Amino acid sequence: MGDPDPADDADEAETLVDELAQARSEDIPHHVLAMDADALRHRIATAEDVMVVHESLRALTVQVDVGPTPHDERTTEALMTALTRHDNERLAVAAVSYCHQVSQVVPERVDEYTRPLAVVLAHDQPPVLSDLSTDAHHGSLRTIVRTLNTAAEVDASAVVPCISGLAHYLDAWPSQRSLLGWIVQLFEQVAIPDTETIQSRPAHRPFYRWGVVTGHATAFAPHVQTLASVTDIWDDVCRGALTVLYAVTRASPAAIEPALPTVIDTWHAAHSDRRSWIWLYGILSVALDETPALFDGHVDRIVDGIARDVARLYAPPLVSRERLTRARAALPGQMAVLVALSAVFPASTARAMRETRLAEVLRGVDGAIDDLTPMLVQPLSNSEHRACRVQFLELLHSIATRFPAAIESHTDVVQPLATDGSPDVSQAARRLLAAAGLN
């Protein structure tokens, strides 16, 4: 076989340029499209004129698209150098397009397409893609999230440097719910993947954990207030934000403090038949278990939220049987929060239970409530609950009036209280025993 004909090589090169130009109908100069990858990298890293950098990056993106084009650290460094030097909107959009294309060709090489995106998102001033009034900018941000989703499937740690930049959009564009949904879904994947395996019903114990929280959850701690701010509308954005807040609380319970008032407001407004409720319950249960002092001053609002939700079971609205079943199944979780609060703030919890007439509300629940008995008996034997014993005896009386047998196995706790030194406690205990037919 003879040596290659230089004329054939020239024809092949010309054909490739034509194919590249046709593959992307962009106004890229012909001679730039004809450059090899090394020449384009050099221009990207060194050119002072941002438009030269821009056209070179677009040409390199076309080569990646119809490739093969070599991918190595040199390209990444060149692009990061250019992005750091030039704060330019068009260059940022082109960088996003390039990174996405690389993620499609070599998804396993996450550093090559996530590090430049971190630079795009991390400018000191508002991000250059912050003007979402145009389809191009909106599309670029969506492309960033899609690209980072690819990275998260390979190595979630590669996404962490981009979290702060993406969190900006949650705060700056609260009305863009579809956009927020993409971002929050990515955050979930990084913080607590595989949430689909989580049971939708709380266990019948005060505190429990579910899901595998990754070591990256603490990266969201500086953004808990921002995440909490998007929970004002009951949708997938709300559920996703609460999921990430739950992961943060699991990883570092004290980190939830700045967002706790908003979380409690959301709890107060929540319906336990919604999917978001379980994450609210998880946040409160973990924080109460680990850092109960954070709840000082919030007891009334939490107990009022419990009473309001239990009251919905007193006269249930016209909802599906599935949602009503889910709401009833949430009762143990609500009572668990109540028991935990009473251990730390007995006096204020007792007052809130009395003012909301919680015992009366519980008595009217349309459904079985006898399974709550073991949990509600616990505070009667703990000295720290002394100030709210009467209120828990009243809750148990509500159960005994309909399910008297539920009290029988707990007479060893209730009977001594019938002769308690406090007239209020002894009277409430005798009423309970009489309701259960045990006097």
mmCIF file of N, CA, C and O in Angstrom, residues 16-106:
data_model
loop_
_atom_site.group_PDB
_atom_site.id
_atom_site.type_symbol
_atom_site.label_atom_id
_atom_site.label_comp_id
_atom_site.label_asym_id
_atom_site.label_seq_id
_atom_site.Cartn_x
_atom_site.Cartn_y
_atom_site.Cartn_z
ATOM 1 N N LEU A 16 -14.334 17.531 7.020
ATOM 2 C CA LEU A 16 -14.586 17.594 8.453
ATOM 3 C C LEU A 16 -15.046 18.993 8.864
ATOM 4 O O LEU A 16 -15.998 19.154 9.631
ATOM 5 N N VAL A 17 -14.382 20.010 8.307
ATOM 6 C CA VAL A 17 -14.782 21.388 8.622
ATOM 7 C C VAL A 17 -16.228 21.634 8.189
ATOM 8 O O VAL A 17 -17.025 22.239 8.927
ATOM 9 N N ASP A 18 -16.573 21.122 6.993
ATOM 10 C CA ASP A 18 -17.940 21.303 6.517
ATOM 11 C C ASP A 18 -18.938 20.593 7.435
ATOM 12 O O ASP A 18 -20.010 21.121 7.742
ATOM 13 N N GLU A 19 -18.565 19.373 7.884
ATOM 14 C CA GLU A 19 -19.458 18.626 8.760
ATOM 15 C C GLU A 19 -19.621 19.340 10.098
ATOM 16 O O GLU A 19 -20.722 19.399 10.670
ATOM 17 N N LEU A 20 -18.509 19.874 10.599
ATOM 18 C CA LEU A 20 -18.560 20.586 11.875
ATOM 19 C C LEU A 20 -19.452 21.822 11.761
ATOM 20 O O LEU A 20 -20.272 22.105 12.643
ATOM 21 N N ALA A 21 -19.282 22.537 10.684
ATOM 22 C CA ALA A 21 -20.078 23.748 10.487
ATOM 23 C C ALA A 21 -21.559 23.409 10.338
ATOM 24 O O ALA A 21 -22.432 24.130 10.824
ATOM 25 N N GLN A 22 -21.832 22.285 9.675
ATOM 26 C CA GLN A 22 -23.216 21.890 9.472
ATOM 27 C C GLN A 22 -23.815 21.383 10.783
ATOM 28 O O GLN A 22 -25.008 21.567 11.040
ATOM 29 N N ALA A 23 -22.981 20.696 11.610
ATOM 30 C CA ALA A 23 -23.468 20.145 12.867
ATOM 31 C C ALA A 23 -23.962 21.229 13.798
ATOM 32 O O ALA A 23 -24.895 21.035 14.563
ATOM 33 N N ARG A 24 -23.335 22.360 13.774
ATOM 34 C CA ARG A 24 -23.772 23.498 14.586
ATOM 35 C C ARG A 24 -23.911 24.722 13.694
ATOM 36 O O ARG A 24 -22.915 25.261 13.208
ATOM 37 N N SER A 25 -25.125 25.121 13.435
ATOM 38 C CA SER A 25 -25.340 26.258 12.536
ATOM 39 C C SER A 25 -25.095 27.553 13.303
ATOM 40 O O SER A 25 -26.015 28.305 13.601
ATOM 41 N N GLU A 26 -23.835 27.759 13.664
ATOM 42 C CA GLU A 26 -23.451 28.954 14.395
ATOM 43 C C GLU A 26 -22.468 29.752 13.549
ATOM 44 O O GLU A 26 -21.760 29.205 12.715
ATOM 45 N N ASP A 27 -22.416 31.008 13.841
ATOM 46 C CA ASP A 27 -21.563 31.886 13.061
ATOM 47 C C ASP A 27 -20.138 31.841 13.602
ATOM 48 O O ASP A 27 -19.639 32.800 14.192
ATOM 49 N N ILE A 28 -19.472 30.706 13.415
ATOM 50 C CA ILE A 28 -18.080 30.529 13.840
ATOM 51 C C ILE A 28 -17.203 30.633 12.591
ATOM 52 O O ILE A 28 -17.466 29.966 11.590
ATOM 53 N N PRO A 29 -16.188 31.471 12.637
ATOM 54 C CA PRO A 29 -15.328 31.610 11.451
ATOM 55 C C PRO A 29 -14.781 30.270 10.963
ATOM 56 O O PRO A 29 -14.434 29.391 11.768
ATOM 57 N N HIS A 30 -14.707 30.135 9.652
ATOM 58 C CA HIS A 30 -14.267 28.888 9.035
ATOM 59 C C HIS A 30 -12.878 28.489 9.503
ATOM 60 O O HIS A 30 -12.618 27.322 9.809
ATOM 61 N N HIS A 31 -11.966 29.460 9.595
ATOM 62 C CA HIS A 31 -10.592 29.112 9.964
ATOM 63 C C HIS A 31 -10.503 28.681 11.430
ATOM 64 O O HIS A 31 -9.615 27.915 11.810
ATOM 65 N N VAL A 32 -11.427 29.152 12.283
ATOM 66 C CA VAL A 32 -11.424 28.729 13.692
ATOM 67 C C VAL A 32 -11.913 27.289 13.791
ATOM 68 O O VAL A 32 -11.349 26.476 14.527
ATOM 69 N N LEU A 33 -12.956 26.944 13.043
ATOM 70 C CA LEU A 33 -13.434 25.567 13.031
ATOM 71 C C LEU A 33 -12.360 24.593 12.552
ATOM 72 O O LEU A 33 -12.337 23.431 12.945
ATOM 73 N N ALA A 34 -11.467 25.078 11.693
ATOM 74 C CA ALA A 34 -10.433 24.205 11.130
ATOM 75 C C ALA A 34 -9.267 23.973 12.093
ATOM 76 O O ALA A 34 -8.435 23.095 11.856
ATOM 77 N N MET A 35 -9.181 24.737 13.188
ATOM 78 C CA MET A 35 -8.064 24.581 14.139
ATOM 79 C C MET A 35 -8.194 23.272 14.909
ATOM 80 O O MET A 35 -9.289 22.773 15.156
ATOM 81 N N ASP A 36 -7.024 22.753 15.300
ATOM 82 C CA ASP A 36 -7.067 21.542 16.124
ATOM 83 C C ASP A 36 -7.304 21.927 17.588
ATOM 84 O O ASP A 36 -7.310 23.104 17.967
ATOM 85 N N ALA A 37 -7.521 20.909 18.426
ATOM 86 C CA ALA A 37 -7.889 21.138 19.823
ATOM 87 C C ALA A 37 -6.812 21.906 20.579
ATOM 88 O O ALA A 37 -7.123 22.786 21.400
ATOM 89 N N ASP A 38 -5.552 21.613 20.309
ATOM 90 C CA ASP A 38 -4.465 22.304 21.024
ATOM 91 C C ASP A 38 -4.469 23.800 20.726
ATOM 92 O O ASP A 38 -4.289 24.635 21.628
ATOM 93 N N ALA A 39 -4.677 24.144 19.465
ATOM 94 C CA ALA A 39 -4.692 25.561 19.083
ATOM 95 C C ALA A 39 -5.872 26.277 19.722
ATOM 96 O O ALA A 39 -5.749 27.418 20.193
ATOM 97 N N LEU A 40 -7.005 25.603 19.775
ATOM 98 C CA LEU A 40 -8.189 26.219 20.392
ATOM 99 C C LEU A 40 -7.994 26.409 21.892
ATOM 100 O O LEU A 40 -8.369 27.440 22.461
ATOM 101 N N ARG A 41 -7.371 25.414 22.544
ATOM 102 C CA ARG A 41 -7.093 25.544 23.977
ATOM 103 C C ARG A 41 -6.193 26.747 24.248
ATOM 104 O O ARG A 41 -6.407 27.495 25.205
ATOM 105 N N HIS A 42 -5.188 26.899 23.415
ATOM 106 C CA HIS A 42 -4.242 28.004 23.599
ATOM 107 C C HIS A 42 -4.963 29.344 23.471
ATOM 108 O O HIS A 42 -4.735 30.251 24.286
ATOM 109 N N ARG A 43 -5.820 29.465 22.483
ATOM 110 C CA ARG A 43 -6.563 30.716 22.317
ATOM 111 C C ARG A 43 -7.481 30.980 23.516
ATOM 112 O O ARG A 43 -7.619 32.106 23.987
ATOM 113 N N ILE A 44 -8.131 29.928 23.990
ATOM 114 C CA ILE A 44 -9.048 30.079 25.123
ATOM 115 C C ILE A 44 -8.309 30.567 26.356
ATOM 116 O O ILE A 44 -8.776 31.438 27.102
ATOM 117 N N ALA A 45 -7.120 30.024 26.592
ATOM 118 C CA ALA A 45 -6.373 30.350 27.810
ATOM 119 C C ALA A 45 -5.675 31.695 27.749
ATOM 120 O O ALA A 45 -5.465 32.331 28.791
ATOM 121 N N THR A 46 -5.329 32.156 26.562
ATOM 122 C CA THR A 46 -4.440 33.321 26.487
ATOM 123 C C THR A 46 -5.050 34.557 25.844
ATOM 124 O O THR A 46 -4.549 35.671 26.052
ATOM 125 N N ALA A 47 -6.090 34.409 25.046
ATOM 126 C CA ALA A 47 -6.615 35.561 24.307
ATOM 127 C C ALA A 47 -7.164 36.633 25.250
ATOM 128 O O ALA A 47 -7.877 36.320 26.210
ATOM 129 N N GLU A 48 -6.832 37.878 24.970
ATOM 130 C CA GLU A 48 -7.345 38.995 25.763
ATOM 131 C C GLU A 48 -8.743 39.411 25.304
ATOM 132 O O GLU A 48 -9.531 39.932 26.086
ATOM 133 N N ASP A 49 -9.010 39.186 24.037
ATOM 134 C CA ASP A 49 -10.311 39.543 23.472
ATOM 135 C C ASP A 49 -11.312 38.437 23.810
ATOM 136 O O ASP A 49 -11.165 37.288 23.380
ATOM 137 N N VAL A 50 -12.315 38.793 24.576
ATOM 138 C CA VAL A 50 -13.269 37.773 25.022
ATOM 139 C C VAL A 50 -14.004 37.135 23.857
ATOM 140 O O VAL A 50 -14.401 35.962 23.934
ATOM 141 N N MET A 51 -14.187 37.855 22.765
ATOM 142 C CA MET A 51 -14.882 37.263 21.632
ATOM 143 C C MET A 51 -14.038 36.194 20.943
ATOM 144 O O MET A 51 -14.574 35.246 20.373
ATOM 145 N N VAL A 52 -12.714 36.354 20.997
ATOM 146 C CA VAL A 52 -11.827 35.301 20.475
ATOM 147 C C VAL A 52 -11.962 34.052 21.335
ATOM 148 O O VAL A 52 -12.036 32.920 20.831
ATOM 149 N N VAL A 53 -11.994 34.244 22.643
ATOM 150 C CA VAL A 53 -12.192 33.116 23.557
ATOM 151 C C VAL A 53 -13.536 32.454 23.273
ATOM 152 O O VAL A 53 -13.642 31.218 23.195
ATOM 153 N N HIS A 54 -14.551 33.281 23.093
ATOM 154 C CA HIS A 54 -15.906 32.770 22.885
ATOM 155 C C HIS A 54 -15.999 31.916 21.632
ATOM 156 O O HIS A 54 -16.529 30.787 21.662
ATOM 157 N N GLU A 55 -15.471 32.411 20.504
ATOM 158 C CA GLU A 55 -15.579 31.648 19.264
ATOM 159 C C GLU A 55 -14.727 30.382 19.317
ATOM 160 O O GLU A 55 -15.101 29.356 18.758
ATOM 161 N N SER A 56 -13.605 30.442 20.022
ATOM 162 C CA SER A 56 -12.743 29.259 20.147
ATOM 163 C C SER A 56 -13.430 28.180 20.979
ATOM 164 O O SER A 56 -13.355 26.983 20.652
ATOM 165 N N LEU A 57 -14.092 28.596 22.040
ATOM 166 C CA LEU A 57 -14.793 27.628 22.889
ATOM 167 C C LEU A 57 -15.957 26.999 22.137
ATOM 168 O O LEU A 57 -16.208 25.797 22.237
ATOM 169 N N ARG A 58 -16.661 27.798 21.361
ATOM 170 C CA ARG A 58 -17.766 27.250 20.573
ATOM 171 C C ARG A 58 -17.252 26.244 19.544
ATOM 172 O O ARG A 58 -17.870 25.193 19.319
ATOM 173 N N ALA A 59 -16.122 26.548 18.940
ATOM 174 C CA ALA A 59 -15.532 25.623 17.964
ATOM 175 C C ALA A 59 -15.127 24.317 18.641
ATOM 176 O O ALA A 59 -15.342 23.219 18.105
ATOM 177 N N LEU A 60 -14.563 24.430 19.849
ATOM 178 C CA LEU A 60 -14.154 23.235 20.583
ATOM 179 C C LEU A 60 -15.379 22.402 20.972
ATOM 180 O O LEU A 60 -15.338 21.166 20.950
ATOM 181 N N THR A 61 -16.468 23.084 21.290
ATOM 182 C CA THR A 61 -17.705 22.379 21.629
ATOM 183 C C THR A 61 -18.221 21.591 20.440
ATOM 184 O O THR A 61 -18.686 20.455 20.582
ATOM 185 N N VAL A 62 -18.145 22.187 19.244
ATOM 186 C CA VAL A 62 -18.558 21.479 18.035
ATOM 187 C C VAL A 62 -17.686 20.246 17.819
ATOM 188 O O VAL A 62 -18.173 19.167 17.472
ATOM 189 N N GLN A 63 -16.389 20.384 18.060
ATOM 190 C CA GLN A 63 -15.487 19.241 17.897
ATOM 191 C C GLN A 63 -15.834 18.130 18.886
ATOM 192 O O GLN A 63 -15.797 16.942 18.552
ATOM 193 N N VAL A 64 -16.178 18.504 20.113
ATOM 194 C CA VAL A 64 -16.578 17.502 21.102
ATOM 195 C C VAL A 64 -17.852 16.811 20.638
ATOM 196 O O VAL A 64 -18.026 15.602 20.785
ATOM 197 N N ASP A 65 -18.731 17.592 20.037
ATOM 198 C CA ASP A 65 -20.016 17.072 19.606
ATOM 199 C C ASP A 65 -19.863 16.011 18.529
ATOM 200 O O ASP A 65 -20.509 14.961 18.583
ATOM 201 N N VAL A 66 -19.023 16.280 17.532
ATOM 202 C CA VAL A 66 -18.896 15.348 16.412
ATOM 203 C C VAL A 66 -17.594 14.569 16.472
ATOM 204 O O VAL A 66 -17.365 13.713 15.633
ATOM 205 N N GLY A 67 -16.761 14.850 17.476
ATOM 206 C CA GLY A 67 -15.461 14.286 17.855
ATOM 207 C C GLY A 67 -15.056 13.045 17.068
ATOM 208 O O GLY A 67 -15.619 12.719 16.055
ATOM 209 N N PRO A 68 -14.049 12.317 17.554
ATOM 210 C CA PRO A 68 -13.486 12.458 18.901
ATOM 211 C C PRO A 68 -12.519 13.628 19.060
ATOM 212 O O PRO A 68 -11.730 13.909 18.171
ATOM 213 N N THR A 69 -12.616 14.296 20.198
ATOM 214 C CA THR A 69 -11.679 15.344 20.586
ATOM 215 C C THR A 69 -11.049 14.947 21.913
ATOM 216 O O THR A 69 -11.752 14.489 22.801
ATOM 217 N N PRO A 70 -9.731 15.107 22.068
ATOM 218 C CA PRO A 70 -9.092 14.710 23.329
ATOM 219 C C PRO A 70 -9.640 15.517 24.509
ATOM 220 O O PRO A 70 -9.867 16.718 24.405
ATOM 221 N N HIS A 71 -9.881 14.836 25.633
ATOM 222 C CA HIS A 71 -10.325 15.502 26.852
ATOM 223 C C HIS A 71 -9.237 15.320 27.896
ATOM 224 O O HIS A 71 -8.863 14.207 28.216
ATOM 225 N N ASP A 72 -8.726 16.393 28.382
ATOM 226 C CA ASP A 72 -7.707 16.264 29.421
ATOM 227 C C ASP A 72 -7.721 17.507 30.291
ATOM 228 O O ASP A 72 -8.496 18.445 30.086
ATOM 229 N N GLU A 73 -6.849 17.513 31.274
ATOM 230 C CA GLU A 73 -6.809 18.598 32.247
ATOM 231 C C GLU A 73 -6.480 19.935 31.593
ATOM 232 O O GLU A 73 -6.891 20.983 32.083
ATOM 233 N N ARG A 74 -5.777 19.916 30.481
ATOM 234 C CA ARG A 74 -5.396 21.177 29.827
ATOM 235 C C ARG A 74 -6.617 21.967 29.386
ATOM 236 O O ARG A 74 -6.662 23.195 29.519
ATOM 237 N N THR A 75 -7.627 21.262 28.857
ATOM 238 C CA THR A 75 -8.833 21.954 28.419
ATOM 239 C C THR A 75 -9.555 22.589 29.599
ATOM 240 O O THR A 75 -9.989 23.743 29.543
ATOM 241 N N THR A 76 -9.657 21.823 30.686
ATOM 242 C CA THR A 76 -10.333 22.334 31.884
ATOM 243 C C THR A 76 -9.633 23.567 32.422
ATOM 244 O O THR A 76 -10.266 24.577 32.745
ATOM 245 N N GLU A 77 -8.315 23.496 32.531
ATOM 246 C CA GLU A 77 -7.554 24.625 33.073
ATOM 247 C C GLU A 77 -7.660 25.849 32.171
ATOM 248 O O GLU A 77 -7.766 26.986 32.646
ATOM 249 N N ALA A 78 -7.617 25.626 30.863
ATOM 250 C CA ALA A 78 -7.737 26.748 29.924
ATOM 251 C C ALA A 78 -9.085 27.440 30.078
ATOM 252 O O ALA A 78 -9.176 28.678 30.118
ATOM 253 N N LEU A 79 -10.124 26.640 30.167
ATOM 254 C CA LEU A 79 -11.460 27.208 30.289
ATOM 255 C C LEU A 79 -11.631 27.943 31.621
ATOM 256 O O LEU A 79 -12.203 29.041 31.674
ATOM 257 N N MET A 80 -11.122 27.365 32.703
ATOM 258 C CA MET A 80 -11.247 28.023 34.012
ATOM 259 C C MET A 80 -10.458 29.331 34.052
ATOM 260 O O MET A 80 -10.888 30.313 34.643
ATOM 261 N N THR A 81 -9.308 29.335 33.392
ATOM 262 C CA THR A 81 -8.523 30.573 33.299
ATOM 263 C C THR A 81 -9.311 31.656 32.575
ATOM 264 O O THR A 81 -9.373 32.814 33.004
ATOM 265 N N ALA A 82 -9.929 31.271 31.467
ATOM 266 C CA ALA A 82 -10.702 32.241 30.681
ATOM 267 C C ALA A 82 -11.911 32.754 31.460
ATOM 268 O O ALA A 82 -12.211 33.955 31.453
ATOM 269 N N LEU A 83 -12.607 31.859 32.152
ATOM 270 C CA LEU A 83 -13.792 32.270 32.906
ATOM 271 C C LEU A 83 -13.434 33.189 34.066
ATOM 272 O O LEU A 83 -14.187 34.098 34.414
ATOM 273 N N THR A 84 -12.279 32.935 34.659
ATOM 274 C CA THR A 84 -11.833 33.791 35.766
ATOM 275 C C THR A 84 -11.435 35.175 35.262
ATOM 276 O O THR A 84 -11.704 36.194 35.907
ATOM 277 N N ARG A 85 -10.820 35.212 34.087
ATOM 278 C CA ARG A 85 -10.345 36.479 33.540
ATOM 279 C C ARG A 85 -11.482 37.311 32.968
ATOM 280 O O ARG A 85 -11.506 38.534 33.095
ATOM 281 N N HIS A 86 -12.438 36.657 32.328
ATOM 282 C CA HIS A 86 -13.500 37.375 31.622
ATOM 283 C C HIS A 86 -14.849 37.124 32.289
ATOM 284 O O HIS A 86 -15.356 36.004 32.274
ATOM 285 N N ASP A 87 -15.421 38.149 32.853
ATOM 286 C CA ASP A 87 -16.782 38.062 33.396
ATOM 287 C C ASP A 87 -17.732 38.478 32.282
ATOM 288 O O ASP A 87 -18.113 39.636 32.159
ATOM 289 N N ASN A 88 -18.097 37.490 31.454
ATOM 290 C CA ASN A 88 -18.852 37.794 30.241
ATOM 291 C C ASN A 88 -20.003 36.824 30.093
ATOM 292 O O ASN A 88 -19.832 35.612 30.193
ATOM 293 N N GLU A 89 -21.151 37.371 29.852
ATOM 294 C CA GLU A 89 -22.373 36.574 29.785
ATOM 295 C C GLU A 89 -22.330 35.555 28.656
ATOM 296 O O GLU A 89 -22.657 34.370 28.838
ATOM 297 N N ARG A 90 -21.940 35.979 27.475
ATOM 298 C CA ARG A 90 -21.921 35.064 26.327
ATOM 299 C C ARG A 90 -20.902 33.950 26.523
ATOM 300 O O ARG A 90 -21.150 32.800 26.146
ATOM 301 N N LEU A 91 -19.763 34.292 27.123
ATOM 302 C CA LEU A 91 -18.761 33.272 27.383
ATOM 303 C C LEU A 91 -19.287 32.252 28.393
ATOM 304 O O LEU A 91 -19.066 31.044 28.250
ATOM 305 N N ALA A 92 -20.000 32.729 29.415
ATOM 306 C CA ALA A 92 -20.564 31.819 30.418
ATOM 307 C C ALA A 92 -21.551 30.846 29.776
ATOM 308 O O ALA A 92 -21.543 29.645 30.063
ATOM 309 N N VAL A 93 -22.404 31.364 28.895
ATOM 310 C CA VAL A 93 -23.377 30.507 28.211
ATOM 311 C C VAL A 93 -22.653 29.471 27.343
ATOM 312 O O VAL A 93 -23.027 28.289 27.317
ATOM 313 N N ALA A 94 -21.612 29.889 26.643
ATOM 314 C CA ALA A 94 -20.838 28.960 25.811
ATOM 315 C C ALA A 94 -20.140 27.910 26.674
ATOM 316 O O ALA A 94 -20.045 26.733 26.290
ATOM 317 N N ALA A 95 -19.644 28.309 27.849
ATOM 318 C CA ALA A 95 -18.986 27.367 28.755
ATOM 319 C C ALA A 95 -19.960 26.308 29.241
ATOM 320 O O ALA A 95 -19.622 25.122 29.352
ATOM 321 N N VAL A 96 -21.179 26.734 29.527
ATOM 322 C CA VAL A 96 -22.209 25.784 29.959
ATOM 323 C C VAL A 96 -22.476 24.761 28.864
ATOM 324 O O VAL A 96 -22.570 23.553 29.123
ATOM 325 N N SER A 97 -22.584 25.223 27.637
ATOM 326 C CA SER A 97 -22.828 24.326 26.510
ATOM 327 C C SER A 97 -21.680 23.335 26.344
ATOM 328 O O SER A 97 -21.898 22.139 26.127
ATOM 329 N N TYR A 98 -20.448 23.832 26.454
ATOM 330 C CA TYR A 98 -19.277 22.956 26.325
ATOM 331 C C TYR A 98 -19.282 21.893 27.422
ATOM 332 O O TYR A 98 -19.089 20.698 27.148
ATOM 333 N N CYS A 99 -19.499 22.301 28.670
ATOM 334 C CA CYS A 99 -19.453 21.355 29.790
ATOM 335 C C CYS A 99 -20.526 20.277 29.651
ATOM 336 O O CYS A 99 -20.284 19.102 29.934
ATOM 337 N N HIS A 100 -21.695 20.697 29.193
ATOM 338 C CA HIS A 100 -22.753 19.713 29.014
ATOM 339 C C HIS A 100 -22.368 18.705 27.938
ATOM 340 O O HIS A 100 -22.603 17.490 28.093
ATOM 341 N N GLN A 101 -21.755 19.184 26.871
ATOM 342 C CA GLN A 101 -21.378 18.265 25.805
ATOM 343 C C GLN A 101 -20.342 17.261 26.283
ATOM 344 O O GLN A 101 -20.408 16.064 25.973
ATOM 345 N N VAL A 102 -19.379 17.727 27.078
ATOM 346 C CA VAL A 102 -18.372 16.816 27.627
ATOM 347 C C VAL A 102 -19.034 15.784 28.535
ATOM 348 O O VAL A 102 -18.685 14.595 28.519
ATOM 349 N N SER A 103 -20.017 16.211 29.329
ATOM 350 C CA SER A 103 -20.687 15.281 30.243
ATOM 351 C C SER A 103 -21.409 14.171 29.489
ATOM 352 O O SER A 103 -21.582 13.065 30.017
ATOM 353 N N GLN A 104 -21.854 14.471 28.267
ATOM 354 C CA GLN A 104 -22.525 13.455 27.468
ATOM 355 C C GLN A 104 -21.542 12.475 26.838
ATOM 356 O O GLN A 104 -21.862 11.303 26.650
ATOM 357 N N VAL A 105 -20.337 12.966 26.539
ATOM 358 C CA VAL A 105 -19.345 12.125 25.850
ATOM 359 C C VAL A 105 -18.535 11.297 26.844
ATOM 360 O O VAL A 105 -18.320 10.095 26.645
ATOM 361 N N VAL A 106 -18.077 11.926 27.931
ATOM 362 C CA VAL A 106 -17.268 11.228 28.939
ATOM 363 C C VAL A 106 -17.819 11.532 30.333
ATOM 364 O O VAL A 106 -17.207 12.259 31.117
#
